[in-house]
mmCIF file with all atom_site columns, C-alpha atoms in Angstrom:
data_model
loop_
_atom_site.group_PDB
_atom_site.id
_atom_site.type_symbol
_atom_site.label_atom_id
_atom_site.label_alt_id
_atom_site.label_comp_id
_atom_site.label_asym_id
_atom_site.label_entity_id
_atom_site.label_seq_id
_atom_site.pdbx_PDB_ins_code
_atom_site.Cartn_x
_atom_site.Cartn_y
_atom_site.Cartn_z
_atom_site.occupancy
_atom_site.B_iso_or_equiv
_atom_site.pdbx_formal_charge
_atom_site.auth_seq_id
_atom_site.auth_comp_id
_atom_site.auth_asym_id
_atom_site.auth_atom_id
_atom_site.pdbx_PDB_model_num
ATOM 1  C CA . UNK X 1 1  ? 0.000  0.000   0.000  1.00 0.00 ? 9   UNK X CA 1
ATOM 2  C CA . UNK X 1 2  ? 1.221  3.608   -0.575 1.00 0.00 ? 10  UNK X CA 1
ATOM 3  C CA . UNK X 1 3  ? 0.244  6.245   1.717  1.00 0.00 ? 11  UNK X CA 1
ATOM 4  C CA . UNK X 1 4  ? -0.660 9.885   0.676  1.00 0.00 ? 12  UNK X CA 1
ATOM 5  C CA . UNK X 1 5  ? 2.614  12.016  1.930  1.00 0.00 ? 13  UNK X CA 1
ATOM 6  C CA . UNK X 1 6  ? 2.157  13.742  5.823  1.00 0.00 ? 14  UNK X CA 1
ATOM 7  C CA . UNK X 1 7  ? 0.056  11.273  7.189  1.00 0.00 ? 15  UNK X CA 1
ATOM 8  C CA . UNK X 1 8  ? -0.386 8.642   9.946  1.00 0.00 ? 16  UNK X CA 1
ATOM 9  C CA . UNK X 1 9  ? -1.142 4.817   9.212  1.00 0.00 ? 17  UNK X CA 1
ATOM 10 C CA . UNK X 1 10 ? -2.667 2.845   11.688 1.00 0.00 ? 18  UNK X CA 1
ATOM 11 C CA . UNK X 1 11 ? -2.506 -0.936  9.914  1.00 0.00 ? 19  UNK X CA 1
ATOM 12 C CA . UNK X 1 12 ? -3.130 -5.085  10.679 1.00 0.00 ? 20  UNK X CA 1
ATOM 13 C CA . UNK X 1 13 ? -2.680 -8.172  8.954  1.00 0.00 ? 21  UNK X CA 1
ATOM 14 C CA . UNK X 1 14 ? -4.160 -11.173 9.399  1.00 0.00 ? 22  UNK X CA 1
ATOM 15 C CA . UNK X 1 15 ? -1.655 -14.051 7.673  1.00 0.00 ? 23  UNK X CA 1
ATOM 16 C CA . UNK X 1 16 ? -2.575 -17.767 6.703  1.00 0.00 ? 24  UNK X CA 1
ATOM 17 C CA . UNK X 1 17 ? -0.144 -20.150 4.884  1.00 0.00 ? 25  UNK X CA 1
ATOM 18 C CA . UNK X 1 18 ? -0.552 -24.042 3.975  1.00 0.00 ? 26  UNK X CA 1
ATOM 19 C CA . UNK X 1 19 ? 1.806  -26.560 2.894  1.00 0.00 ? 27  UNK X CA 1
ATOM 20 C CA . UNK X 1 20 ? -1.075 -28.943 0.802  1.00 0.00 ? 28  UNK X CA 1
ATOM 21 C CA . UNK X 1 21 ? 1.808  -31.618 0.564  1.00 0.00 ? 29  UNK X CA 1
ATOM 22 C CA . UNK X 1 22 ? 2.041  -32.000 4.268  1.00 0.00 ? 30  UNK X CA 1
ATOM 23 C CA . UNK X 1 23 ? -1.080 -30.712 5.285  1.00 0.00 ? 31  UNK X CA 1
ATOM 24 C CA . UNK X 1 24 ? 0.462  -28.247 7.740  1.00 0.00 ? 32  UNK X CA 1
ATOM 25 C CA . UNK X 1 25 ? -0.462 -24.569 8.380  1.00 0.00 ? 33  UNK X CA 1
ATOM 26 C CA . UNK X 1 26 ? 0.441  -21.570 9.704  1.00 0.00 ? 34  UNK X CA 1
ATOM 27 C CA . UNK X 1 27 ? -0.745 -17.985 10.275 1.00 0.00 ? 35  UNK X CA 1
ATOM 28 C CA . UNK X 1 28 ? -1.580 -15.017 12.631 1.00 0.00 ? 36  UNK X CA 1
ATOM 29 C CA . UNK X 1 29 ? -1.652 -11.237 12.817 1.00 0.00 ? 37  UNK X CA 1
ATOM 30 C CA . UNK X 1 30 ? 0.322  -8.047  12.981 1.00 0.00 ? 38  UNK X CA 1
ATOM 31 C CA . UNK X 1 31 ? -0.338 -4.892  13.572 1.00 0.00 ? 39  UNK X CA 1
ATOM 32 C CA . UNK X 1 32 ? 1.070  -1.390  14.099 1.00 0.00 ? 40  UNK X CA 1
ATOM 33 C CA . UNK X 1 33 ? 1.352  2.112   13.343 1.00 0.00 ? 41  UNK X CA 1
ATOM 34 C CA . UNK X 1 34 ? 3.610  4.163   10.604 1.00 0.00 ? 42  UNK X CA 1
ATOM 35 C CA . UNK X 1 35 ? 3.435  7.544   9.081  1.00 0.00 ? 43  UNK X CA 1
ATOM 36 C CA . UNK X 1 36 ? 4.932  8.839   5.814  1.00 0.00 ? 44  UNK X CA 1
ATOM 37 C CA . UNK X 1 37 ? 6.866  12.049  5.509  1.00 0.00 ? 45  UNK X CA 1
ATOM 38 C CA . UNK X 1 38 ? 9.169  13.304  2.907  1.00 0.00 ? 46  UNK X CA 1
ATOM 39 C CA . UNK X 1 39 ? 8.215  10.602  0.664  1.00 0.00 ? 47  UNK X CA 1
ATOM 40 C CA . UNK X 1 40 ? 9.290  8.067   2.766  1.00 0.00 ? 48  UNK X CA 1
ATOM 41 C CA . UNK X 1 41 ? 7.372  5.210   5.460  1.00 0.00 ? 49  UNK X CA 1
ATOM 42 C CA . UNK X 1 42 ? 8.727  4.931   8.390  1.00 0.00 ? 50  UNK X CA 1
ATOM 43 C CA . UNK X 1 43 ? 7.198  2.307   11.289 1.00 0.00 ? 51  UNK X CA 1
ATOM 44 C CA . UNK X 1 44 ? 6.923  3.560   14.447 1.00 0.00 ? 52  UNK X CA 1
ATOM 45 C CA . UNK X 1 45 ? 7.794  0.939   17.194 1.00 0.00 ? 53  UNK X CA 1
ATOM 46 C CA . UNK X 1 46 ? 7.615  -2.606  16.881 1.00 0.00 ? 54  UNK X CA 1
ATOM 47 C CA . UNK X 1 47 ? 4.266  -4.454  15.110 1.00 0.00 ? 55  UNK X CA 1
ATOM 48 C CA . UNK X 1 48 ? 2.064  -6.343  17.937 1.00 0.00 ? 56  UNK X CA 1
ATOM 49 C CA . UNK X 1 49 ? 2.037  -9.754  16.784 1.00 0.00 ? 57  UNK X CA 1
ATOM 50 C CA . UNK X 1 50 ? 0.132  -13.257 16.847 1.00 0.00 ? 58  UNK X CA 1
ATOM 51 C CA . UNK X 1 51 ? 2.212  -16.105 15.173 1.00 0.00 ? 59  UNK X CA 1
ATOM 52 C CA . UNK X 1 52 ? 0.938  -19.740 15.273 1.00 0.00 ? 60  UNK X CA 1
ATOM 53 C CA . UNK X 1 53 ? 1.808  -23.202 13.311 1.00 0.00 ? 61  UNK X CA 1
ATOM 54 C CA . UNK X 1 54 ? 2.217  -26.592 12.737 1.00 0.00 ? 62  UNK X CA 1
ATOM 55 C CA . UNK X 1 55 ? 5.495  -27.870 13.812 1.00 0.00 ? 63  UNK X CA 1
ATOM 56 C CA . UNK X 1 56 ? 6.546  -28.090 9.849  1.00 0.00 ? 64  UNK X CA 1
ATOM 57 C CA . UNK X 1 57 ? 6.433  -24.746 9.430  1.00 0.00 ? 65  UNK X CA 1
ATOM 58 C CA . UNK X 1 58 ? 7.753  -23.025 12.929 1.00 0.00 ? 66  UNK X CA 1
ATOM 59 C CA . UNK X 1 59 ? 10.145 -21.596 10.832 1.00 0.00 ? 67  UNK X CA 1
ATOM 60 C CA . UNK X 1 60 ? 8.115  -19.494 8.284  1.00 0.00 ? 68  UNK X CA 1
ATOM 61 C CA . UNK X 1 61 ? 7.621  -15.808 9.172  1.00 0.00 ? 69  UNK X CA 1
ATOM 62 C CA . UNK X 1 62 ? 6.085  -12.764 7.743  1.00 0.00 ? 70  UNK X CA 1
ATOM 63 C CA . UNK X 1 63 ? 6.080  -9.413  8.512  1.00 0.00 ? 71  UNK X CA 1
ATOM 64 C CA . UNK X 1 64 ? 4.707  -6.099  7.169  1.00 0.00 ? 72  UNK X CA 1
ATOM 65 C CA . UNK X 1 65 ? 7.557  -3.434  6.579  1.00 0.00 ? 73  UNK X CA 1
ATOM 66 C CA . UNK X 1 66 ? 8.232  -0.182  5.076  1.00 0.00 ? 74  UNK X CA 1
ATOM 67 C CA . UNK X 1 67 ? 10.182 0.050   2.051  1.00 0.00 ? 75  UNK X CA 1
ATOM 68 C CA . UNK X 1 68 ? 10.335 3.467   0.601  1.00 0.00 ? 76  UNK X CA 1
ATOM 69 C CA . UNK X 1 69 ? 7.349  5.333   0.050  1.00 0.00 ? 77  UNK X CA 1
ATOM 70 C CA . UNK X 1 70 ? 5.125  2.022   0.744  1.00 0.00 ? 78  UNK X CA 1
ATOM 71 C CA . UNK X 1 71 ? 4.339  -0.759  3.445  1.00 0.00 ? 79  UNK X CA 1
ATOM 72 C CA . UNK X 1 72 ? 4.550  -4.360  2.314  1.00 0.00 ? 80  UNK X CA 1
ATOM 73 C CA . UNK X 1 73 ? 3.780  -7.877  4.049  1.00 0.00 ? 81  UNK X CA 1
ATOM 74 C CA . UNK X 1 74 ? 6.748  -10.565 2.968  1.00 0.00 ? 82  UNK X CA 1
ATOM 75 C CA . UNK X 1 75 ? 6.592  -14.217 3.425  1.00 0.00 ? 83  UNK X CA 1
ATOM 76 C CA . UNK X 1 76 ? 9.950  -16.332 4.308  1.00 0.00 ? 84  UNK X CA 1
ATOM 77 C CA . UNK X 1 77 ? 8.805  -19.891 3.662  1.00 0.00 ? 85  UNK X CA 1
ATOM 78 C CA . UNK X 1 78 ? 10.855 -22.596 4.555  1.00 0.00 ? 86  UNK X CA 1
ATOM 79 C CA . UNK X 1 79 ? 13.313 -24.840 2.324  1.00 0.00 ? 87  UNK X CA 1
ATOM 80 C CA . UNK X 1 80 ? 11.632 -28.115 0.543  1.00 0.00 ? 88  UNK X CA 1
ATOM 81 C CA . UNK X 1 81 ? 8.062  -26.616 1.241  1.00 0.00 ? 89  UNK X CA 1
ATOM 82 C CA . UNK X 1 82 ? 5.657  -25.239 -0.808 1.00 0.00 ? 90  UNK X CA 1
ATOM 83 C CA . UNK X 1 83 ? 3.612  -22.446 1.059  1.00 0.00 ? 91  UNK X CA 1
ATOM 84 C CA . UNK X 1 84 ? -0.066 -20.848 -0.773 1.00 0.00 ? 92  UNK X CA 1
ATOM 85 C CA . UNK X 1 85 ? 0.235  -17.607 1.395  1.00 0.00 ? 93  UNK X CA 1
ATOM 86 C CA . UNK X 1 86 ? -2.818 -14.856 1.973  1.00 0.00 ? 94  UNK X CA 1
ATOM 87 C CA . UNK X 1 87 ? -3.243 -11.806 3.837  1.00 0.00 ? 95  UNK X CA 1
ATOM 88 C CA . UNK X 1 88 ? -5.851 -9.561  4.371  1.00 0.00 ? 96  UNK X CA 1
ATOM 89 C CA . UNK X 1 89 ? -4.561 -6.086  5.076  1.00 0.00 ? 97  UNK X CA 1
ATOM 90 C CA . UNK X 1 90 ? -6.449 -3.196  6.686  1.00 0.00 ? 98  UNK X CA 1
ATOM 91 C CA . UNK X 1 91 ? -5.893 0.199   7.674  1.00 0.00 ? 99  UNK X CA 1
ATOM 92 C CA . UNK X 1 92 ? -6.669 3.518   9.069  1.00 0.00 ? 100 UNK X CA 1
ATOM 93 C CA . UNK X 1 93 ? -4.893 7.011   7.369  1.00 0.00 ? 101 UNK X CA 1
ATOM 94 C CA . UNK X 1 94 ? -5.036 10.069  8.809  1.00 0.00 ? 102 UNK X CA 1
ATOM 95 C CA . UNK X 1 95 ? -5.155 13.075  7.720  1.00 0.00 ? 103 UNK X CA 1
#
């Protein structure tokens, strides 16, 4: 998502991945707060988060982070595993 310049972002995630092949899942939330100045997103704290899964996939993680002038959720999956990832992503700008 990119934010209109000189505002405040309040944002959540809620994650879900499954491995089909092993029948294992995992998922959870984040959430947080940014604002964008200058052109440029910067978070403000650490995201609040919920992270759950199958034993298979304790080592996938996600996150949502700024990257220039926009906030994006990435997915680390992990080795040998195919992961269908979604995310629903909600938020809050101000002014």
């Amino acid at each position: 998502m990119t934010p209109t310049n000189a505002t405040a972002i309040e944002f959540s995630g809620t994650i879900i991945g499954y491995d089909s092949a092993n029948d294992e899942a995992a998922g959870g939330s984040l959430e947080g707060i940014a604002r964008k100045s200058g052109g440029t997103v910067v978070i403000v704290g650490t995201n609040d988060s919920l992270d759950e899964s199958d034993t298979g996939l304790d080592t996938a993680d996600w996150d949502i982070e700024a990257s220039a002038g926009d906030l994006v959720v990435t997915f680390d999956g992990v080795a040998g595993r195919s992961i269908d990832w979604r995310c629903t992503f909600v938020y809050t700008q101000t002014p």
